[in-house]
């Protein structure tokens, strides 16, 4: 009964809990790992500047648009808005290959165009001129590098806003004894700045999607119980690997399907609410079990006539039946208190 009422209350607050087994895991969580873009930040990226190399800005944006035209990444939408505002004409891509957590490759107008992270460009050995490398190192923005036929063509700098509820959530987690951690594929300088602004001491930057799962496994190997909060298709594996996966409904479908709890209202304030409500539901279940056990342990012997040899007292069947019904009613009433719970 408590599970049904509690899940109903969770739904009314914009939280979907997948199954009752989640309630057993929530109180044990002591580490919560967050994705950055779209989770701790708004996910509404804006292009703050572009730095073409050798080619003109319109040529740079045309190539970048060819690469990002069909991508669903938040960076891509920012690029499309920026380029359309400047009436940039671009070649439609003939083929597209997405490299999760790293970037994208397309064939457009007979050219091979790649857009992605600086770490990926280093991995696939796209040479970046020393002068550009210095600019990239100094920048605290998120950067999207561009190459044409293996030749570096520049980068776009993008910025995002921290969710207004993020700082409050971090404080609430600390009060609950949960250590917040950031794991992001973004540049170290950008992740470090966000962590410092939120008071988060542990963070991982410039990591690929599969490394998020490795980070979770390392914490679990140390005896930690780990929750992961994310919204992108790159987060699905991490959500499955964690002891508790929490996804934002505004994110990718695959992330939502891999999660244990889905926050329907899009923001992350519901993370602390979900943890608190799950704990309250579990406590209510324990109260019901203890009450039912104690009640039955006391009255069943009476109904069986334990007092008859001593004082000749017998409980009539109708009284015993009423007492049994009263036990069930008390459990229902206690469970119904969850409807009015305030978080």
Short mmCIF file of C-alpha atoms in Angstrom, two decimals:
data_model
loop_
_atom_site.label_atom_id
_atom_site.label_comp_id
_atom_site.label_asym_id
_atom_site.label_seq_id
_atom_site.Cartn_x
_atom_site.Cartn_y
_atom_site.Cartn_z
CA UNK A 1 0.00 0.00 0.00
CA UNK A 2 2.80 2.42 0.94
CA UNK A 3 4.53 1.72 -2.38
CA UNK A 4 1.40 2.49 -4.41
CA UNK A 5 0.63 5.69 -2.51
CA UNK A 6 4.29 6.75 -2.49
CA UNK A 7 4.72 6.18 -6.23
CA UNK A 8 1.54 8.17 -6.82
CA UNK A 9 2.91 11.02 -4.72
CA UNK A 10 6.20 10.85 -6.64
CA UNK A 11 4.33 11.11 -9.95
CA UNK A 12 2.40 14.15 -8.71
CA UNK A 13 5.76 15.78 -7.91
CA UNK A 14 7.13 15.01 -11.38
CA UNK A 15 9.16 11.90 -10.53
CA UNK A 16 8.75 8.43 -12.01
CA UNK A 17 10.24 5.60 -9.94
CA UNK A 18 10.64 2.46 -12.03
CA UNK A 19 10.26 -0.22 -9.36
CA UNK A 20 10.02 -0.78 -5.61
CA UNK A 21 13.53 -2.26 -5.45
CA UNK A 22 14.89 1.26 -6.01
CA UNK A 23 13.66 2.16 -2.51
CA UNK A 24 16.16 -0.28 -0.98
CA UNK A 25 19.10 1.31 -2.83
CA UNK A 26 18.39 5.00 -2.22
CA UNK A 27 19.30 5.16 1.52
CA UNK A 28 22.68 3.56 0.80
CA UNK A 29 23.80 6.13 -1.80
CA UNK A 30 26.85 8.12 -0.64
CA UNK A 31 28.32 9.34 -3.96
CA UNK A 32 26.41 11.12 -6.73
CA UNK A 33 28.11 11.66 -10.09
CA UNK A 34 26.71 14.32 -12.43
CA UNK A 35 27.09 14.80 -16.14
CA UNK A 36 27.81 18.47 -16.89
CA UNK A 37 26.15 19.76 -20.07
CA UNK A 38 22.36 19.68 -19.84
CA UNK A 39 22.42 18.35 -16.28
CA UNK A 40 24.25 20.80 -14.04
CA UNK A 41 24.03 23.41 -16.80
CA UNK A 42 21.00 24.53 -18.79
CA UNK A 43 22.19 22.75 -21.93
CA UNK A 44 21.33 25.78 -24.05
CA UNK A 45 24.75 26.45 -25.52
CA UNK A 46 25.60 29.72 -27.24
CA UNK A 47 28.48 30.41 -29.59
CA UNK A 48 30.47 33.17 -27.90
CA UNK A 49 33.16 33.48 -30.60
CA UNK A 50 34.70 31.72 -33.58
CA UNK A 51 38.41 31.57 -34.41
CA UNK A 52 38.93 30.46 -38.02
CA UNK A 53 42.42 29.43 -39.07
CA UNK A 54 43.65 30.51 -42.54
CA UNK A 55 40.10 30.54 -43.99
CA UNK A 56 37.47 33.31 -43.57
CA UNK A 57 34.76 33.25 -40.92
CA UNK A 58 31.96 32.55 -43.47
CA UNK A 59 33.99 29.65 -44.91
CA UNK A 60 34.61 28.32 -41.41
CA UNK A 61 30.93 28.52 -40.47
CA UNK A 62 29.90 26.91 -43.76
CA UNK A 63 32.13 23.89 -43.07
CA UNK A 64 30.99 23.72 -39.45
CA UNK A 65 27.34 23.82 -40.52
CA UNK A 66 27.93 20.94 -42.92
CA UNK A 67 29.31 18.91 -40.03
CA UNK A 68 26.66 19.83 -37.46
CA UNK A 69 23.54 20.04 -39.64
CA UNK A 70 21.97 16.78 -38.47
CA UNK A 71 23.65 16.36 -35.07
CA UNK A 72 21.51 16.31 -31.90
CA UNK A 73 24.33 17.48 -29.63
CA UNK A 74 23.71 20.77 -27.74
CA UNK A 75 26.83 22.21 -29.42
CA UNK A 76 25.30 21.56 -32.84
CA UNK A 77 22.10 23.47 -32.12
CA UNK A 78 24.15 26.46 -30.94
CA UNK A 79 26.20 26.36 -34.14
CA UNK A 80 23.09 26.17 -36.33
CA UNK A 81 21.51 29.19 -34.62
CA UNK A 82 24.73 31.21 -34.87
CA UNK A 83 25.22 30.37 -38.57
CA UNK A 84 21.59 31.01 -39.56
CA UNK A 85 21.66 34.43 -37.92
CA UNK A 86 24.53 35.22 -40.30
CA UNK A 87 22.79 33.68 -43.34
CA UNK A 88 25.55 31.14 -43.91
CA UNK A 89 25.17 28.85 -46.94
CA UNK A 90 26.60 25.35 -46.58
CA UNK A 91 26.93 22.04 -48.41
CA UNK A 92 24.55 19.27 -47.40
CA UNK A 93 26.51 16.28 -46.05
CA UNK A 94 26.54 13.14 -48.21
CA UNK A 95 27.42 10.88 -45.29
CA UNK A 96 27.54 11.32 -41.52
CA UNK A 97 29.41 9.36 -38.86
CA UNK A 98 28.90 10.27 -35.20
CA UNK A 99 31.72 9.32 -32.85
CA UNK A 100 30.00 9.28 -29.41
CA UNK A 101 31.60 11.58 -26.87
CA UNK A 102 34.23 12.75 -29.35
CA UNK A 103 32.79 14.43 -32.42
CA UNK A 104 31.38 13.93 -35.89
CA UNK A 105 32.70 13.16 -39.37
CA UNK A 106 30.90 14.04 -42.61
CA UNK A 107 31.53 14.01 -46.34
CA UNK A 108 30.28 17.24 -47.92
CA UNK A 109 31.04 18.69 -51.36
CA UNK A 110 33.84 16.21 -51.86
CA UNK A 111 35.53 17.21 -48.60
CA UNK A 112 35.98 15.25 -45.38
CA UNK A 113 34.92 17.51 -42.50
CA UNK A 114 35.41 16.73 -38.82
CA UNK A 115 34.21 18.64 -35.77
CA UNK A 116 34.89 17.61 -32.19
CA UNK A 117 36.92 17.97 -29.01
CA UNK A 118 40.58 18.90 -28.76
CA UNK A 119 41.26 15.55 -27.10
CA UNK A 120 39.75 13.73 -30.07
CA UNK A 121 41.78 15.78 -32.55
CA UNK A 122 44.92 14.81 -30.63
CA UNK A 123 43.83 11.16 -30.68
CA UNK A 124 43.28 11.08 -34.46
CA UNK A 125 46.43 13.17 -34.97
CA UNK A 126 44.97 16.30 -36.57
CA UNK A 127 47.85 18.78 -36.20
CA UNK A 128 46.91 22.04 -34.46
CA UNK A 129 49.29 25.00 -35.07
CA UNK A 130 51.20 26.07 -31.91
CA UNK A 131 49.62 29.54 -31.91
CA UNK A 132 46.13 28.03 -32.02
CA UNK A 133 47.12 25.48 -29.39
CA UNK A 134 48.03 28.30 -27.02
CA UNK A 135 44.65 29.98 -27.55
CA UNK A 136 42.86 26.69 -26.94
CA UNK A 137 44.80 26.08 -23.72
CA UNK A 138 44.04 29.57 -22.38
CA UNK A 139 40.30 29.47 -23.13
CA UNK A 140 37.88 28.57 -20.32
CA UNK A 141 34.97 28.04 -22.74
CA UNK A 142 33.80 24.78 -24.23
CA UNK A 143 35.47 24.43 -27.63
CA UNK A 144 34.45 22.76 -30.88
CA UNK A 145 37.40 22.22 -33.21
CA UNK A 146 37.05 21.92 -37.00
CA UNK A 147 39.20 20.17 -39.62
CA UNK A 148 38.85 19.84 -43.39
CA UNK A 149 40.58 16.93 -45.13
CA UNK A 150 42.79 16.47 -42.07
CA UNK A 151 43.79 20.17 -41.91
CA UNK A 152 42.92 22.24 -38.85
CA UNK A 153 40.48 25.06 -39.72
CA UNK A 154 39.79 26.70 -36.35
CA UNK A 155 37.41 26.44 -33.42
CA UNK A 156 34.13 27.77 -32.07
CA UNK A 157 33.94 28.76 -28.41
CA UNK A 158 30.64 27.98 -26.67
CA UNK A 159 29.26 28.93 -23.28
CA UNK A 160 26.42 27.66 -21.13
CA UNK A 161 24.61 28.79 -17.97
CA UNK A 162 24.64 26.89 -14.70
CA UNK A 163 21.17 25.77 -13.62
CA UNK A 164 19.96 28.12 -10.87
CA UNK A 165 19.03 25.18 -8.65
CA UNK A 166 22.44 23.46 -8.94
CA UNK A 167 24.12 25.15 -5.97
CA UNK A 168 21.16 24.43 -3.69
CA UNK A 169 21.11 20.79 -4.76
CA UNK A 170 24.82 20.36 -3.99
CA UNK A 171 24.22 21.82 -0.51
CA UNK A 172 21.27 19.46 0.07
CA UNK A 173 23.30 16.44 -1.01
CA UNK A 174 26.08 17.38 1.38
CA UNK A 175 23.50 17.64 4.17
CA UNK A 176 22.34 14.12 3.30
CA UNK A 177 25.92 12.82 3.50
CA UNK A 178 26.26 12.37 -0.26
CA UNK A 179 29.46 13.45 -2.05
CA UNK A 180 28.80 15.24 -5.38
CA UNK A 181 31.15 14.53 -8.32
CA UNK A 182 31.25 15.83 -11.92
CA UNK A 183 32.19 13.60 -14.87
CA UNK A 184 32.25 15.38 -18.23
CA UNK A 185 33.72 15.16 -21.68
CA UNK A 186 34.17 18.93 -21.68
CA UNK A 187 37.51 20.69 -21.33
CA UNK A 188 39.24 20.62 -17.97
CA UNK A 189 39.17 24.41 -17.57
CA UNK A 190 35.40 24.56 -18.16
CA UNK A 191 34.67 21.67 -15.78
CA UNK A 192 37.03 23.03 -13.11
CA UNK A 193 35.32 26.44 -13.25
CA UNK A 194 31.89 24.86 -12.82
CA UNK A 195 33.07 22.63 -9.96
CA UNK A 196 34.61 25.61 -8.16
CA UNK A 197 31.42 27.67 -8.54
CA UNK A 198 29.33 24.87 -7.00
CA UNK A 199 31.80 23.87 -4.30
CA UNK A 200 32.40 20.41 -5.78
CA UNK A 201 35.89 19.12 -4.98
CA UNK A 202 36.03 15.98 -7.13
CA UNK A 203 35.63 16.19 -10.90
CA UNK A 204 36.72 14.41 -14.08
CA UNK A 205 37.13 16.26 -17.37
CA UNK A 206 37.88 15.44 -21.02
CA UNK A 207 36.66 11.89 -20.59
CA UNK A 208 34.94 9.70 -23.15
CA UNK A 209 31.48 8.16 -22.43
CA UNK A 210 32.88 4.72 -21.56
CA UNK A 211 35.16 6.32 -18.98
CA UNK A 212 32.13 7.47 -16.97
CA UNK A 213 31.29 3.81 -16.36
CA UNK A 214 34.91 3.18 -15.32
CA UNK A 215 34.74 6.03 -12.80
CA UNK A 216 31.56 4.55 -11.34
CA UNK A 217 33.16 1.12 -11.09
CA UNK A 218 36.23 2.57 -9.32
CA UNK A 219 34.02 4.20 -6.69
CA UNK A 220 32.03 0.98 -6.27
CA UNK A 221 35.30 -0.95 -5.83
CA UNK A 222 36.07 1.37 -2.90
CA UNK A 223 32.82 0.30 -1.25
CA UNK A 224 30.80 3.34 -2.32
CA UNK A 225 27.17 3.25 -3.40
CA UNK A 226 26.97 5.41 -6.50
CA UNK A 227 24.16 7.33 -8.17
CA UNK A 228 24.59 8.87 -11.62
CA UNK A 229 22.57 11.80 -12.97
CA UNK A 230 22.56 12.47 -16.72
CA UNK A 231 20.45 13.30 -19.74
CA UNK A 232 22.34 12.43 -22.92
CA UNK A 233 22.53 9.29 -25.04
CA UNK A 234 26.21 9.15 -24.01
CA UNK A 235 25.07 8.67 -20.40
CA UNK A 236 23.05 5.47 -20.92
CA UNK A 237 25.90 3.10 -20.03
CA UNK A 238 26.77 5.08 -16.89
CA UNK A 239 23.11 5.18 -15.81
CA UNK A 240 22.96 1.38 -16.12
CA UNK A 241 26.27 0.84 -14.32
CA UNK A 242 25.40 3.00 -11.31
CA UNK A 243 23.64 1.64 -8.23
CA UNK A 244 21.00 4.29 -8.93
CA UNK A 245 20.43 5.99 -12.28
CA UNK A 246 18.55 9.31 -12.43
CA UNK A 247 17.67 10.82 -15.82
CA UNK A 248 16.05 14.07 -16.92
CA UNK A 249 13.00 13.51 -19.11
CA UNK A 250 14.16 16.35 -21.36
CA UNK A 251 17.17 14.22 -22.33
CA UNK A 252 17.64 11.35 -24.77
CA UNK A 253 15.13 8.48 -24.76
CA UNK A 254 17.88 5.91 -24.26
CA UNK A 255 19.01 7.68 -21.08
CA UNK A 256 15.45 7.72 -19.72
CA UNK A 257 15.03 3.99 -20.44
CA UNK A 258 18.31 3.16 -18.68
CA UNK A 259 17.41 5.08 -15.51
CA UNK A 260 15.76 4.01 -12.26
CA UNK A 261 14.19 7.41 -11.59
CA UNK A 262 13.07 9.92 -14.23
CA UNK A 263 12.60 13.60 -13.39
CA UNK A 264 9.68 14.78 -15.52
CA UNK A 265 9.99 18.53 -14.92
CA UNK A 266 13.39 18.83 -16.59
CA UNK A 267 15.30 20.50 -13.75
CA UNK A 268 17.59 18.85 -11.22
CA UNK A 269 15.95 20.20 -8.06
CA UNK A 270 13.91 16.99 -8.14
CA UNK A 271 17.05 14.91 -7.46
CA UNK A 272 17.08 15.74 -3.75
CA UNK A 273 13.27 15.46 -3.63
CA UNK A 274 13.46 11.98 -5.17
CA UNK A 275 16.03 10.83 -2.63
CA UNK A 276 14.06 12.24 0.30
CA UNK A 277 10.74 10.82 -0.91
CA UNK A 278 12.24 7.38 -1.51
CA UNK A 279 13.59 7.40 2.04
CA UNK A 280 10.21 8.48 3.43
CA UNK A 281 8.40 5.73 1.48
CA UNK A 282 10.85 3.12 2.75
CA UNK A 283 10.44 4.37 6.33
CA UNK A 284 6.65 4.16 5.94
CA UNK A 285 6.91 0.58 4.70
CA UNK A 286 9.03 -0.36 7.73
CA UNK A 287 6.53 1.34 10.07
CA UNK A 288 3.69 -0.68 8.50
CA UNK A 289 5.61 -3.94 8.82
CA UNK A 290 6.61 -3.32 12.45
CA UNK A 291 3.09 -2.27 13.40
CA UNK A 292 1.46 -5.21 11.63
CA UNK A 293 3.91 -7.67 13.19
CA UNK A 294 3.52 -6.28 16.70
CA UNK A 295 -0.27 -6.05 16.41
CA UNK A 296 -0.65 -9.60 15.14
CA UNK A 297 1.94 -10.97 17.57
CA UNK A 298 -0.13 -9.56 20.43
CA UNK A 299 -3.67 -10.35 19.24
CA UNK A 300 -3.35 -13.72 17.48
CA UNK A 301 -2.52 -15.53 20.75
CA UNK A 302 -5.50 -13.79 22.37
CA UNK A 303 -7.76 -14.90 19.54
CA UNK A 304 -6.40 -18.45 19.95
CA UNK A 305 -7.52 -18.45 23.62
CA UNK A 306 -4.22 -17.96 25.46
CA UNK A 307 -6.07 -16.27 28.32
CA UNK A 308 -8.80 -18.94 28.69
CA UNK A 309 -6.84 -21.31 30.98
CA UNK A 310 -5.95 -18.42 33.28
CA UNK A 311 -9.09 -16.30 33.50
CA UNK A 312 -11.59 -18.05 31.27
CA UNK A 313 -11.49 -15.20 28.73
CA UNK A 314 -12.31 -15.83 25.09
CA UNK A 315 -12.37 -13.31 22.25
CA UNK A 316 -15.52 -13.71 20.14
CA UNK A 317 -14.92 -14.41 16.42
CA UNK A 318 -16.65 -11.19 15.36
CA UNK A 319 -14.36 -9.21 17.68
CA UNK A 320 -11.28 -10.98 16.31
CA UNK A 321 -12.43 -10.28 12.75
CA UNK A 322 -12.97 -6.61 13.57
CA UNK A 323 -9.56 -6.39 15.19
CA UNK A 324 -7.98 -7.89 12.07
CA UNK A 325 -9.75 -5.35 9.88
CA UNK A 326 -8.61 -2.56 12.20
CA UNK A 327 -5.00 -3.68 11.66
CA UNK A 328 -5.39 -3.34 7.90
CA UNK A 329 -7.13 0.03 8.22
CA UNK A 330 -4.30 1.39 10.37
CA UNK A 331 -1.75 0.34 7.74
CA UNK A 332 -3.78 2.01 4.98
CA UNK A 333 -4.17 5.23 6.99
CA UNK A 334 -0.45 5.36 7.73
CA UNK A 335 0.32 4.85 4.05
CA UNK A 336 -2.09 7.59 3.02
CA UNK A 337 -0.01 10.08 5.01
CA UNK A 338 2.43 9.97 2.07
CA UNK A 339 -0.08 11.91 -0.01
CA UNK A 340 0.47 14.95 2.18
CA UNK A 341 4.21 14.63 2.65
CA UNK A 342 6.16 17.85 2.09
CA UNK A 343 9.73 17.73 0.82
#
